[in-house]
Amino acid sequence: MRINRLLDVSRYLAGALQGAGWRWRGSDGLGHERGLSRRAAGHAAGTLLWLAIVATPAYADPRSELAQARHDLAISEQVLARVTERTEVARSDAATAPEQRQRLDEYLTRVRELVTFNRERVQNLAQTVGALPAGTTSAGPGVAKTPMAATDAEEVAALEAKLGGSLAEFDQLLLDEARRARTRGAMGGSGSPGGSGGIAAGENRSKESGAGSKAPGVADPGNGKAARQRSAGEPGLPGGRIEGSDPGTAGATAVRPPDVGDGSDDDVIARQIRKAAESEPDPELRQKLWDEYRRYKQGTKG
Amino acid sequence: MSATRFEFWLLVAALTPAGLPGCATGPVKQVVGPTDAIHADRALPEAALLDVGIQVFEAAAISAEAAREQSTDPKILEAEARFIPFHLKKTLQQTGQWGAVRVLPARAEEVDVNVSGKLLESSGEKLRVEIKVVDATGRVWFHNEYAAQATEKSYEALDKKLDRDPYQDLYNQVANDMLAYRQLLNEKEIAAIRQVALLKFARSVVPYVFATYLAQDGEGMYQASKLPADNDPMFERVNRIRAREHMFIDTVNNYYANLYDDMRQPYGQWRLSYLKELNQKRELERQVWERRVLGAAAIVGAAVIGSNSDSGGSAAARNVLIIGGYEIIRSSGQLASDARVHEAALKELGVSFKGDVAPVLDEVEGRTLKLSGSVDAQYAEWRRTLGELFAAETGLPPVAATPPPGTSPEPDKNR
């Protein structure tokens, strides 16, 4: 994707600057010195030039151009912040040669110019877009763009991933709560003297699981729609969502759908959803979690 | 008017006092006799299923003192307001006539069929509830008051640990009334109810997108004015959130299940003991009344004999009647004292049961409140993200457009 390419560029630019050399003290406290080579400086300048070129493509649609300009401005501001920070570090280092300082200052000036240029570009384009007829304006005031998003499509993808992550977190919260409730239910209750409530609990729950139907041929009278979902994936399983067994010990890999892979390329959020799905004994909830997992993985691939 | 529609309005007339859906002239009262629930004889197709949400019942307002007089307690009423809907949920589930049946915490409303109830009277002897059933379009199915009596025989199921309430007939009657109404709806009407419920939820989450998808007619009935495309990404997101809403309600239902399970045996025992004590008290009071009447009659008889005859035999008979009458009246005093003991026992039973149920109820309510708070926070975050998505996809700010005339202007308040 384009944003990744530009980020690579900025990272490369920063690396080039680091290589362009001044005395850099690493976190291990051991310093190593690199001379400011003309080759590296040229590299950085070339990259900067490339960045400036890609920052000003021709767009037919002012809104797209504005979005791109905003994105370029964000990147150039990040580069400026990083270069400024490193320049200050170099300045404070007595070992930095005057020539090196001068070149860094020059470089910093050029990045500042680029930022100024991008700001003006954004302002001009914003005015242009603002003059467009109503209904064709870009996102209204107060609508914050997702950081680092380049185009609307990328922003949508980022927001989708954010929503998916939030939903997955919520699933986890509910699963924890459901487990707590089930564990408590399986243990009986504090309010059932002599444990009679506990016995009743087990009995009622198994009945709620769908066996309570007096109608022949009704697979799960409890939750009709849900019953169908459950019976598809779990033939023979009682339908209710309260089974009384320890959810953590439910067969995990046995119920893993074949299309979800082994999860070796999962990121943190995907791992969470996957783990929750694998440990969920309730077929209905498990199915929802796997669906969420697929959606999330699909989103991250885009 | 077709035969089906005619039957429909006949039923409406039977189920609602003035024969008009939605009229607010109060519930129709009915005393429930032995009733079996009508079960589905086959699995219903998905399209025919309606989800049911049963609100936690409203308990009749009662002071602590008045509650004590009735041998109950506001805390017990609060627990019953959750127990009774949960048993109704189980009854409906067991009929196999419905989709998902859930007991709803206060904040959830957008379901196909919404059942709300009021607990008017509850004891070991009598249960009286007011039930109102409304579908998502706003059509009132019925608004009835049900009353049922229990006998000691009704509690036999409790000893056998059967999944049957002493007032099962009442629950069965409610289930049958709901079924009777639903059976008069055609496929199109059922589909419309489901669509409106879904759109109401969508509108509550993303009002600036879905407010115009719903319209209200002159009587305030909702209908879908348009439908989202199958591949509408915003609608797909709303569906994902709705699945979480259902998961949230299911989690709360797990709490209610715990309350129900913990409460069922002691509640049954309390109601049975109440009924036994009440019967004994009444029997004693009846005997007291009979003895007092008998004693008074004997004394009056002695006076009559004394005034009509001076013979020795009459005098003896008069004395016997006076002494006997006095003894009968005196013994009734002892019985009255025994009756007061039973009355005190009834009150003690209430206190004891409250001690059993109050900690469980407090735990359930605490957890429900805490989880509801988390859900509210999540909804706020999701709404924000959906607003950003809307802006990114359309270039428009996430502000509700002014709905055209005839569409529903107000998003639901709870989310």
Short mmCIF file of C-alpha atoms in Angstrom, two decimals, chain A residues 88-272:
data_model
loop_
_atom_site.label_atom_id
_atom_site.label_comp_id
_atom_site.label_asym_id
_atom_site.label_seq_id
_atom_site.Cartn_x
_atom_site.Cartn_y
_atom_site.Cartn_z
CA GLU A 88 19.31 18.60 18.90
CA VAL A 89 20.94 15.46 20.18
CA ALA A 90 23.81 16.00 17.77
CA ARG A 91 24.14 19.63 18.80
CA SER A 92 24.33 18.76 22.44
CA ASP A 93 27.08 16.30 21.69
CA ALA A 94 30.43 18.04 21.88
CA ALA A 95 31.93 15.47 19.60
CA THR A 96 29.81 16.55 16.65
CA ALA A 97 31.97 18.33 14.16
CA PRO A 98 30.99 21.87 13.06
CA GLU A 99 30.69 20.66 9.48
CA GLN A 100 28.31 17.96 10.52
CA ARG A 101 26.22 20.46 12.45
CA GLN A 102 26.02 22.73 9.47
CA ARG A 103 24.85 19.97 7.19
CA LEU A 104 22.26 18.84 9.69
CA ASP A 105 21.00 22.40 9.99
CA GLU A 106 20.74 22.64 6.24
CA TYR A 107 18.86 19.40 6.11
CA LEU A 108 16.54 20.52 8.87
CA THR A 109 15.85 23.74 6.98
CA ARG A 110 14.89 21.81 3.88
CA VAL A 111 12.53 19.56 5.80
CA ARG A 112 10.96 22.65 7.35
CA GLU A 113 10.49 24.11 3.93
CA LEU A 114 8.83 20.94 2.80
CA VAL A 115 6.47 21.05 5.76
CA THR A 116 5.66 24.68 5.02
CA PHE A 117 5.04 23.80 1.41
CA ASN A 118 2.71 20.96 2.38
CA ARG A 119 0.83 23.19 4.81
CA GLU A 120 0.24 25.79 2.13
CA ARG A 121 -0.84 23.08 -0.23
CA VAL A 122 -3.36 21.76 2.28
CA GLN A 123 -4.69 25.26 2.92
CA ASN A 124 -5.10 25.99 -0.77
CA LEU A 125 -6.78 22.71 -1.46
CA ALA A 126 -9.05 23.12 1.56
CA GLN A 127 -10.17 26.47 0.17
CA THR A 128 -10.76 24.90 -3.22
CA VAL A 129 -12.80 22.07 -1.76
CA GLY A 130 -14.67 24.51 0.47
CA ALA A 131 -15.78 26.41 -2.59
CA LEU A 132 -17.33 23.29 -4.13
CA PRO A 133 -21.13 23.06 -4.17
CA ALA A 134 -22.86 21.71 -1.04
CA GLY A 135 -23.04 17.94 -0.85
CA THR A 136 -19.66 17.50 -2.46
CA THR A 137 -17.60 18.65 0.47
CA SER A 138 -15.17 16.46 2.21
CA ALA A 139 -15.56 15.19 5.76
CA GLY A 140 -17.08 17.91 7.87
CA PRO A 141 -15.46 19.87 10.65
CA GLY A 142 -14.75 17.94 13.76
CA VAL A 143 -14.25 14.70 11.89
CA ALA A 144 -10.77 13.67 12.86
CA LYS A 145 -8.83 11.60 10.43
CA THR A 146 -7.26 8.45 11.68
CA PRO A 147 -3.56 9.09 12.22
CA MET A 148 -1.36 7.91 9.41
CA ALA A 149 -4.26 7.13 7.08
CA ALA A 150 -3.46 8.06 3.50
CA THR A 151 -6.67 7.73 1.58
CA ASP A 152 -10.27 7.36 2.58
CA ALA A 153 -10.10 3.68 1.70
CA GLU A 154 -7.13 3.20 3.96
CA GLU A 155 -8.80 5.20 6.67
CA VAL A 156 -11.88 3.03 6.37
CA ALA A 157 -9.73 -0.08 6.62
CA ALA A 158 -8.00 1.29 9.70
CA LEU A 159 -11.31 2.17 11.31
CA GLU A 160 -12.72 -1.24 10.44
CA ALA A 161 -9.78 -2.84 12.17
CA LYS A 162 -10.32 -0.57 15.16
CA LEU A 163 -13.98 -1.53 15.32
CA GLY A 164 -13.11 -5.20 14.94
CA GLY A 165 -10.58 -4.96 17.76
CA SER A 166 -13.08 -3.21 19.99
CA LEU A 167 -15.72 -5.84 19.26
CA ALA A 168 -13.22 -8.59 20.01
CA GLU A 169 -12.34 -6.98 23.33
CA PHE A 170 -16.01 -6.76 24.14
CA ASP A 171 -16.48 -10.42 23.22
CA GLN A 172 -13.75 -11.28 25.64
CA LEU A 173 -15.41 -9.25 28.38
CA LEU A 174 -18.71 -11.02 27.80
CA LEU A 175 -17.06 -14.41 27.63
CA ASP A 176 -15.36 -13.80 30.94
CA GLU A 177 -18.65 -12.74 32.46
CA ALA A 178 -20.48 -15.72 30.98
CA ARG A 179 -17.83 -18.06 32.36
CA ARG A 180 -18.10 -16.46 35.76
CA ALA A 181 -21.86 -16.84 35.73
CA ARG A 182 -21.64 -20.45 34.59
CA THR A 183 -18.98 -21.34 37.12
CA ARG A 184 -21.05 -19.79 39.83
CA GLY A 185 -24.15 -21.56 38.60
CA ALA A 186 -22.35 -24.90 38.44
CA MET A 187 -21.19 -24.45 42.02
CA GLY A 188 -24.75 -23.85 43.19
CA GLY A 189 -25.57 -20.55 44.80
CA SER A 190 -24.97 -18.71 47.96
CA GLY A 191 -28.69 -18.31 48.34
CA SER A 192 -29.65 -21.96 48.16
CA PRO A 193 -29.69 -23.45 51.62
CA GLY A 194 -28.55 -27.01 51.86
CA GLY A 195 -27.37 -26.97 48.28
CA SER A 196 -30.83 -27.65 46.96
CA GLY A 197 -30.58 -24.68 44.66
CA GLY A 198 -27.48 -26.15 43.12
CA ILE A 199 -29.24 -29.37 42.32
CA ALA A 200 -32.14 -27.51 40.86
CA ALA A 201 -29.74 -25.41 38.86
CA GLY A 202 -28.27 -28.37 37.10
CA GLU A 203 -31.61 -29.85 36.39
CA ASN A 204 -33.17 -26.70 35.06
CA ARG A 205 -30.23 -25.85 32.93
CA SER A 206 -30.22 -29.17 31.21
CA LYS A 207 -33.88 -28.68 30.52
CA GLU A 208 -33.29 -25.23 29.24
CA SER A 209 -30.80 -26.78 26.92
CA GLY A 210 -33.59 -27.83 24.73
CA ALA A 211 -34.53 -31.19 26.13
CA GLY A 212 -37.58 -29.70 27.74
CA SER A 213 -39.65 -29.76 24.63
CA LYS A 214 -42.80 -31.77 24.81
CA ALA A 215 -43.16 -31.50 21.08
CA PRO A 216 -41.71 -34.38 19.12
CA GLY A 217 -39.38 -33.34 16.37
CA VAL A 218 -38.56 -29.94 17.76
CA ALA A 219 -34.82 -29.98 17.98
CA ASP A 220 -34.36 -27.00 20.24
CA PRO A 221 -37.43 -25.16 21.26
CA GLY A 222 -35.40 -22.75 23.28
CA ASN A 223 -33.71 -20.50 20.87
CA GLY A 224 -35.09 -21.25 17.51
CA LYS A 225 -32.72 -19.34 15.28
CA ALA A 226 -29.77 -19.99 17.47
CA ALA A 227 -30.68 -23.65 17.63
CA ARG A 228 -30.29 -24.00 13.94
CA GLN A 229 -26.88 -22.39 14.03
CA ARG A 230 -25.82 -24.65 16.82
CA SER A 231 -27.14 -27.82 15.32
CA ALA A 232 -25.30 -27.11 12.10
CA GLY A 233 -21.93 -27.02 13.73
CA GLU A 234 -22.51 -29.28 16.69
CA PRO A 235 -24.81 -32.19 16.02
CA GLY A 236 -25.92 -33.85 19.16
CA LEU A 237 -25.01 -31.01 21.43
CA PRO A 238 -27.77 -29.80 23.67
CA GLY A 239 -28.91 -26.41 22.59
CA GLY A 240 -28.82 -24.24 25.69
CA ARG A 241 -26.03 -21.89 26.37
CA ILE A 242 -25.69 -22.91 30.01
CA GLU A 243 -24.17 -26.32 30.21
CA GLY A 244 -22.66 -26.25 33.65
CA SER A 245 -19.37 -27.69 32.46
CA ASP A 246 -16.11 -25.86 32.77
CA PRO A 247 -15.85 -23.81 29.63
CA GLY A 248 -12.13 -23.70 29.79
CA THR A 249 -11.85 -27.41 29.27
CA ALA A 250 -14.05 -27.64 26.23
CA GLY A 251 -12.42 -29.26 23.23
CA ALA A 252 -10.64 -26.46 21.46
CA THR A 253 -8.97 -27.76 18.37
CA ALA A 254 -11.74 -30.26 17.78
CA VAL A 255 -14.13 -27.45 16.91
CA ARG A 256 -11.75 -25.25 14.93
CA PRO A 257 -13.15 -24.57 11.48
CA PRO A 258 -10.94 -25.81 8.68
CA ASP A 259 -10.64 -22.45 6.94
CA VAL A 260 -9.04 -20.51 9.79
CA GLY A 261 -5.57 -21.95 9.45
CA ASP A 262 -3.13 -22.45 12.26
CA GLY A 263 -2.99 -18.81 13.30
CA SER A 264 0.78 -18.55 12.86
CA ASP A 265 0.46 -15.14 11.20
CA ASP A 266 -1.96 -13.71 13.77
CA ASP A 267 -1.35 -10.35 15.35
CA VAL A 268 -2.22 -9.63 18.98
CA ILE A 269 -5.90 -8.92 18.40
CA ALA A 270 -6.38 -11.89 16.09
CA ARG A 271 -4.70 -14.11 18.65
CA GLN A 272 -7.10 -12.87 21.31
#
